[in-house]
Coordinates of C-alpha atoms and ligand atoms in Angstrom, one line a residue:
X28 CA 87.1 43.3 161.7
X29 CA 85.1 45.2 159.1
X30 CA 81.8 43.6 158.1
X31 CA 79.9 44.2 154.9
X32 CA 77.1 45.8 157.0
X33 CA 79.4 48.5 158.3
X34 CA 78.4 51.9 157.0
X35 CA 80.6 54.8 156.0
X36 CA 81.4 57.3 158.7
X37 CA 79.6 60.1 156.8
X38 CA 76.3 58.1 156.9
X39 CA 76.8 57.6 160.7
X40 CA 77.2 61.4 161.0
X41 CA 73.6 62.0 160.0
X42 CA 70.2 60.9 161.2
X43 CA 66.8 60.2 159.5
X44 CA 64.8 63.5 159.1
X45 CA 62.7 63.8 162.3
X46 CA 59.9 65.4 160.4
X47 CA 59.7 62.4 158.1
X48 CA 59.9 60.1 161.0
X49 CA 56.9 61.7 162.7
X50 CA 54.9 61.4 159.4
X51 CA 55.8 57.7 159.2
X52 CA 54.6 57.1 162.7
X53 CA 51.4 59.0 162.1
X54 CA 50.9 56.9 158.9
X55 CA 51.5 53.7 160.9
X56 CA 48.7 54.6 163.4
X57 CA 46.4 55.6 160.5
X58 CA 46.9 52.2 158.9
X59 CA 45.8 50.6 162.2
X60 CA 42.6 52.6 161.8
X61 CA 43.3 55.6 164.1
X62 CA 42.0 59.0 163.1
X63 CA 45.2 61.0 163.3
X64 CA 45.3 64.8 163.1
X65 CA 48.6 65.3 161.5
X66 CA 50.3 68.6 162.3
X67 CA 53.7 66.9 161.6
X68 CA 54.1 67.1 157.8
X69 CA 55.1 70.4 156.3
X70 CA 53.0 69.8 153.3
X71 CA 50.2 71.9 151.7
X72 CA 46.9 70.1 151.8
X73 CA 45.8 71.9 148.6
X74 CA 45.9 69.9 145.3
X75 CA 48.4 71.1 142.7
X76 CA 46.5 73.7 140.6
X77 CA 44.8 72.3 137.5
X78 CA 46.8 74.4 134.9
X79 CA 50.0 72.9 136.3
X80 CA 48.6 69.3 136.2
X81 CA 47.4 69.9 132.6
X82 CA 50.9 71.0 131.5
X83 CA 52.3 67.7 132.8
X84 CA 49.6 65.7 131.0
X85 CA 50.5 67.6 127.8
X86 CA 54.2 66.8 128.4
X87 CA 53.3 63.1 128.6
X88 CA 51.1 63.2 125.5
X89 CA 53.9 64.9 123.6
X90 CA 56.3 62.2 124.7
X91 CA 58.4 64.6 126.7
X92 CA 59.6 61.6 128.8
X93 CA 63.3 61.3 128.1
X94 CA 66.5 62.6 129.7
X95 CA 67.0 66.4 129.6
X96 CA 70.1 68.5 130.3
X97 CA 71.4 67.6 133.8
X98 CA 70.6 71.1 135.1
X99 CA 67.1 71.2 133.6
X100 CA 65.7 72.4 130.2
X101 CA 66.5 76.0 129.2
X102 CA 62.8 76.8 129.2
X103 CA 62.6 76.0 132.9
X104 CA 65.8 77.8 133.8
X105 CA 64.5 80.8 131.9
X106 CA 61.2 80.6 133.7
X107 CA 63.0 80.4 137.1
X108 CA 65.2 83.5 136.5
X109 CA 62.3 85.5 135.0
X110 CA 60.1 84.7 138.0
X111 CA 62.9 85.7 140.4
X112 CA 63.4 88.9 138.4
X113 CA 59.8 89.8 138.4
X114 CA 59.3 88.9 142.1
X115 CA 62.5 90.3 143.5
X116 CA 64.2 92.5 140.9
X117 CA 67.3 90.2 140.5
X118 CA 69.1 89.7 137.2
X119 CA 70.3 86.1 136.8
X120 CA 71.0 84.4 133.5
X121 CA 70.3 80.8 132.8
X122 CA 74.0 80.0 133.3
X123 CA 73.6 81.0 136.9
X124 CA 70.7 78.6 137.5
X125 CA 70.3 74.9 138.0
X126 CA 67.1 73.0 138.4
X127 CA 67.2 70.3 141.0
X128 CA 65.0 67.4 142.4
X129 CA 63.3 69.6 145.0
X130 CA 64.6 72.2 147.4
X131 CA 66.3 69.6 149.6
X132 CA 68.3 68.5 146.7
X133 CA 69.3 72.1 145.9
X134 CA 70.5 72.6 149.4
X135 CA 72.3 69.2 149.6
X136 CA 74.1 69.8 146.3
X137 CA 75.0 73.3 147.2
X138 CA 76.5 72.4 150.6
X139 CA 78.4 69.4 149.1
X140 CA 79.8 71.6 146.4
X141 CA 80.9 74.4 148.8
X142 CA 81.8 72.9 152.2
X143 CA 85.2 71.2 152.9
X144 CA 85.8 69.3 156.1
X145 CA 86.4 71.8 158.9
X146 CA 84.6 74.7 157.2
X147 CA 82.2 76.4 159.5
X148 CA 78.6 77.1 158.6
X149 CA 76.6 79.5 160.7
X150 CA 73.0 78.4 161.3
X151 CA 70.4 80.4 163.3
X152 CA 68.4 78.5 165.9
X153 CA 65.7 77.3 165.6
X154 CA 66.7 75.8 162.2
X155 CA 65.2 73.6 159.6
X156 CA 66.3 70.0 160.5
X157 CA 68.1 69.2 157.2
X158 CA 70.7 72.0 157.4
X159 CA 72.6 70.3 160.2
X160 CA 72.7 66.9 158.6
X161 CA 73.8 68.1 155.2
X162 CA 76.6 70.2 156.7
X163 CA 77.7 67.2 158.8
X164 CA 77.6 65.0 155.8
X165 CA 80.0 67.3 154.0
X166 CA 82.3 67.2 157.1
X167 CA 81.5 70.8 157.9
X168 CA 81.1 72.3 161.4
X169 CA 77.7 73.7 162.3
X170 CA 78.0 76.9 164.3
X171 CA 74.6 77.5 165.9
X172 CA 73.4 81.0 166.7
X173 CA 70.6 81.2 169.3
X174 CA 67.8 83.6 168.8
X175 CA 65.6 84.9 171.5
X176 CA 62.0 83.7 171.7
X177 CA 61.0 86.8 173.6
X178 CA 62.1 88.8 170.6
X179 CA 60.0 86.6 168.2
X180 CA 63.1 84.5 167.3
X181 CA 64.5 87.6 165.4
X182 CA 68.0 87.4 164.1
X183 CA 70.4 90.3 164.2
X184 CA 73.6 91.0 162.4
X185 CA 75.5 91.3 165.7
X186 CA 74.4 87.8 166.7
X187 CA 75.9 86.5 163.4
X188 CA 79.0 88.7 163.7
X189 CA 79.9 87.2 167.1
X190 CA 80.1 83.7 165.6
X191 CA 82.3 84.5 162.6
X192 CA 85.8 83.0 162.6
X193 CA 88.5 82.6 160.0
X194 CA 86.9 79.2 159.2
X195 CA 83.4 80.6 158.4
X196 CA 82.5 79.7 154.9
X197 CA 78.7 80.1 154.8
X198 CA 75.8 81.6 156.6
X199 CA 72.4 80.0 156.2
X200 CA 69.3 82.3 156.3
X201 CA 65.8 80.9 156.2
X202 CA 63.2 83.7 156.4
X203 CA 60.3 83.0 156.8
X204 CA 61.6 80.4 159.1
X205 CA 60.7 76.8 159.4
X206 CA 59.9 76.1 162.2
X207 CA 59.3 79.4 163.9
X208 CA 57.6 81.4 161.2
X209 CA 59.8 84.3 162.0
X210 CA 60.6 86.8 159.3
X211 CA 63.9 88.5 160.0
X212 CA 64.1 92.3 159.7
X213 CA 65.2 93.6 156.4
X214 CA 67.8 96.0 157.8
X215 CA 69.5 93.1 159.7
X216 CA 69.6 90.9 156.6
X217 CA 71.1 93.8 154.7
X218 CA 73.7 94.2 157.4
X219 CA 74.4 90.4 157.4
X220 CA 74.9 90.5 153.6
X221 CA 77.4 93.4 153.9
X222 CA 79.3 91.7 156.7
X223 CA 79.5 88.5 154.7
X224 CA 80.7 90.3 151.6
X225 CA 83.3 92.3 153.5
X226 CA 84.6 89.1 155.1
X227 CA 84.5 86.9 152.0
X228 CA 81.8 84.7 153.4
X229 CA 78.8 83.3 151.4
X230 CA 75.2 83.5 152.4
X231 CA 72.6 80.9 151.4
X232 CA 69.1 82.2 151.5
X233 CA 66.6 79.4 151.6
X234 CA 63.5 80.9 149.9
X235 CA 61.2 77.9 150.3
X236 CA 58.5 79.9 152.1
X237 CA 59.3 83.3 150.5
X238 CA 55.9 83.8 149.0
X239 CA 54.1 83.0 152.2
X240 CA 54.6 86.2 154.0
X241 CA 51.7 87.7 156.0
X242 CA 52.8 91.3 156.2
X243 CA 54.7 93.3 153.6
X244 CA 56.1 92.3 150.2
X245 CA 58.5 89.4 149.8
X246 CA 62.1 90.3 148.8
X247 CA 65.3 88.3 148.2
X248 CA 68.7 88.9 149.9
X249 CA 70.1 88.2 146.4
X250 CA 68.3 91.4 145.3
X251 CA 70.2 93.6 147.7
X252 CA 72.6 96.0 145.8
X253 CA 75.9 94.4 144.9
X254 CA 75.2 91.0 146.6
X255 CA 75.0 88.7 143.6
X256 CA 78.4 87.2 144.3
X257 CA 77.8 86.8 148.0
X258 CA 74.2 85.6 148.2
X259 CA 73.1 82.2 146.8
X260 CA 69.5 81.4 146.4
X261 CA 68.1 77.9 147.2
X262 CA 64.5 77.7 145.9
X263 CA 61.7 75.3 145.8
X264 CA 58.3 75.0 144.0
X265 CA 57.1 72.5 146.5
X266 CA 55.2 74.7 148.9
X267 CA 54.6 77.7 146.7
X268 CA 52.5 75.8 144.2
X269 CA 51.5 72.8 146.3
X270 CA 53.9 70.6 144.3
X271 CA 55.7 68.6 147.0
X272 CA 55.5 65.3 145.1
X273 CA 56.8 66.7 141.8
X274 CA 60.2 67.5 143.1
X275 CA 61.4 70.7 141.5
X276 CA 63.8 73.1 143.2
X277 CA 66.6 75.3 142.0
X278 CA 69.8 77.2 142.9
X279 CA 70.7 80.6 141.7
X280 CA 74.4 81.4 142.1
X281 CA 77.5 82.6 140.3
X282 CA 78.3 80.2 137.4
X283 CA 81.3 78.5 138.9
X284 CA 79.2 77.3 141.9
X285 CA 76.5 76.2 139.4
X286 CA 79.2 74.3 137.6
X287 CA 80.2 72.5 140.8
X288 CA 76.6 71.5 141.5
X289 CA 76.1 70.3 137.9
X290 CA 79.2 68.0 138.3
X291 CA 77.7 66.4 141.4
X292 CA 74.2 66.2 139.9
X293 CA 75.5 64.7 136.7
X294 CA 76.7 61.7 138.7
X295 CA 73.8 61.3 141.1
X296 CA 70.2 62.2 139.9
X297 CA 70.9 63.7 136.5
X298 CA 68.0 65.9 135.4
X299 CA 64.9 66.5 137.5
X300 CA 61.9 64.6 136.1
X301 CA 61.2 65.8 132.6
X302 CA 57.4 65.9 133.0
X303 CA 57.6 67.9 136.3
X304 CA 59.9 70.3 134.6
X305 CA 57.2 71.2 132.1
X306 CA 54.7 71.5 134.9
X307 CA 57.1 73.8 136.7
X308 CA 57.4 76.1 133.7
X309 CA 53.6 76.5 133.8
X310 CA 53.6 77.1 137.6
X311 CA 56.2 79.9 137.2
X312 CA 54.8 81.6 134.1
X313 CA 51.1 81.4 134.7
X314 CA 49.3 84.1 136.8
X315 CA 50.1 83.7 140.4
X316 CA 46.6 83.8 141.8
X317 CA 46.9 80.3 143.3
X318 CA 49.7 81.5 145.5
X319 CA 47.7 84.5 146.8
X320 CA 44.7 82.2 147.4
X321 CA 46.8 79.8 149.5
X322 CA 48.4 82.6 151.4
X323 CA 44.9 84.0 152.3
X324 CA 43.8 80.6 153.5
X325 CA 47.1 80.0 155.6
X326 CA 46.5 83.4 157.3
X327 CA 43.1 82.3 158.6
X328 CA 44.6 79.0 159.7
X329 CA 47.5 80.7 161.4
X330 CA 45.1 83.0 163.3
X331 CA 43.0 80.1 164.4
X332 CA 45.8 77.8 165.5
X333 CA 47.7 80.4 167.4
X334 CA 44.6 81.6 169.2
X335 CA 43.8 77.9 170.1
X336 CA 47.3 77.2 171.3
X337 CA 47.4 80.3 173.4
X338 CA 44.1 79.3 175.0
X339 CA 45.7 76.2 176.4
X340 CA 46.9 77.1 180.0
X341 CA 50.6 77.8 180.3
X342 CA 51.3 77.4 176.6
X343 CA 52.8 80.4 174.8
X344 CA 53.2 80.9 171.1
X345 CA 54.8 83.7 169.1
X346 CA 52.8 84.9 166.1
X347 CA 54.3 83.4 162.9
X348 CA 54.9 86.1 160.3
X349 CA 55.3 83.7 157.4
X350 CA 55.4 80.1 156.3
X351 CA 52.8 77.7 157.8
X352 CA 54.2 76.6 161.1
X353 CA 53.4 77.4 164.7
X354 CA 56.1 76.8 167.3
X355 CA 54.5 76.9 170.7
X356 CA 56.5 76.8 173.9
X357 CA 55.2 73.9 176.1
X358 CA 58.0 73.8 178.6
X359 CA 55.6 74.5 181.5
X360 CA 54.4 70.9 181.1
X361 CA 57.8 69.2 181.0
X362 CA 59.6 67.3 183.8
X363 CA 56.5 66.3 185.6
X364 CA 53.9 63.6 185.3
X365 CA 56.0 61.5 182.9
X366 CA 56.6 64.3 180.4
X367 CA 60.4 64.3 180.6
X368 CA 61.0 66.2 177.4
X369 CA 59.2 67.3 174.2
X370 CA 60.0 64.0 172.5
X371 CA 58.2 62.0 175.2
X372 CA 55.4 64.6 175.0
X373 CA 55.0 64.3 171.3
X374 CA 55.0 60.5 171.5
X375 CA 52.3 60.6 174.2
X376 CA 50.3 63.2 172.3
X377 CA 50.3 60.9 169.3
X378 CA 49.6 57.7 171.2
X379 CA 46.9 59.1 173.5
X380 CA 45.3 61.9 171.5
X381 CA 46.3 60.9 168.0
X382 CA 47.8 64.3 167.3
X383 CA 51.1 64.4 165.4
X384 CA 53.6 67.2 166.2
X385 CA 57.3 67.4 165.7
X386 CA 59.4 67.8 168.9
X387 CA 61.7 70.9 169.1
X388 CA 65.1 69.1 169.4
X389 CA 64.8 68.4 165.6
X390 CA 65.0 72.2 165.2
X391 CA 67.6 72.9 168.0
X392 CA 65.3 73.9 170.9
X393 CA 64.1 71.9 173.9
X394 CA 61.0 73.8 174.9
X395 CA 58.9 73.7 171.8
X396 CA 56.9 71.5 169.4
X397 CA 56.2 72.4 165.8
X398 CA 52.8 72.3 164.3
X399 CA 52.2 72.6 160.6
X400 CA 48.9 74.4 159.9
X401 CA 48.9 73.4 156.2
X402 CA 45.8 71.6 157.3
X403 CA 42.1 72.3 157.0
X404 CA 40.4 74.4 159.6
X405 CA 38.3 71.4 160.6
X406 CA 41.4 69.4 161.3
X407 CA 43.0 72.4 163.1
X408 CA 39.9 72.7 165.4
X409 CA 39.8 69.0 166.1
X410 CA 43.6 68.9 166.8
X411 CA 43.3 71.9 169.2
X412 CA 40.4 70.3 171.0
X413 CA 42.4 67.1 171.5
X414 CA 45.5 69.0 172.6
X415 CA 43.6 71.0 175.1
X416 CA 42.1 67.8 176.6
X417 CA 45.5 66.1 176.6
X418 CA 47.2 69.0 178.4
X419 CA 44.3 69.3 180.9
X420 CA 45.4 65.9 182.3
X421 CA 48.7 67.4 183.6
Ligands
LIG10 C1 63.1 75.5 155.0 C2 62.9 74.5 154.0 N1 63.7 74.5 152.9 C3 63.6 73.6 151.9 C4 62.7 72.6 151.9 C5 62.7 71.7 150.8 O1 61.5 71.4 150.2 P1 61.4 70.3 149.0 O2 62.6 69.5 149.0 O3 60.2 69.6 149.2 O4 61.4 71.2 147.8 C6 61.8 72.5 153.0 C7 60.8 71.5 153.1 O5 60.2 71.2 154.1 C8 61.9 73.5 154.0 O6 61.1 73.5 155.1

């Protein structure tokens, strides 16, 4: 017999985000007085730049505190498309743009608007944890494509091609990647876009970490010649401008897809926060020095954390080319001395050394843990010291 507590099947098909679960556990220990080094949260430790905060204060002072258009104010959509044009040479109009409540919301709405039960979505591994769950929620089928750690987790067009079937609807690309920091080769992404266009498949490029690239200039797959109807952009201001709490993201796509997203959004969240929208306009239109400054800092932290991880005996770590995550392979420590898998290892690391990391299964691999180095050098040094001492016990 059905009880009132019984949840819908689609809710049972997903799980709580593991990255948020790790943060909650670290927070619980902190409340008990523990001094936790938190490599779990993928959140910039920088404050939101002052000019962006001032724009929000001004919005409040001017009583810009009411509903706006569901898909965001025109001024914001204009600022989004102009920034994309100036950064990547694309040519979107505001009709091809919707502002959302953060990047996660952009991806959620996009997948719900596009994916029917049984549609296949190709997802390279390791992947950002949320893709799998939002595809499952829509009734879609995740088709995972393994990448090779020895090749720096690079993705090739032939890897994708091998997994295409008549049911393939969408390919998800996240470069720079969360969790590996891999930046896929441009030639392969061009080839993937061509294959997708030829086969009538869509590509979603998640550009959350696009501006955090350590070598070379950022570009967008949507800027590849003739790809505007094939490539959909999911964007976020969260990491780029240290605005995680403000919740502003966006989708750039052909207008019928934007229309579908708007329908869903009009019945769920309605517009993103009006004050945050004004702050986002400032973030996008002001000089971008804050982004360059953060990138320079992340580069120092990347070098320090990778060097420290590689100094731990039997730990290997590929050099991240973008974003702010390290994804070391710690498999040499598994299956002995009570460390059955990376989940147990992460639990013990948190309990015994008060260092929070996210176990690899959240991202589709069994041999790794993810460390976010959006964290001060002091914390990074202390975390590495504790990890070295922890691993020395085994
Ligand atoms: C790859 C990737 N895409 C999108 C997002 C969404 O970010 P937000 O919802 O905070 O804008 C994140 C956040 O961690 C991410 O790592």
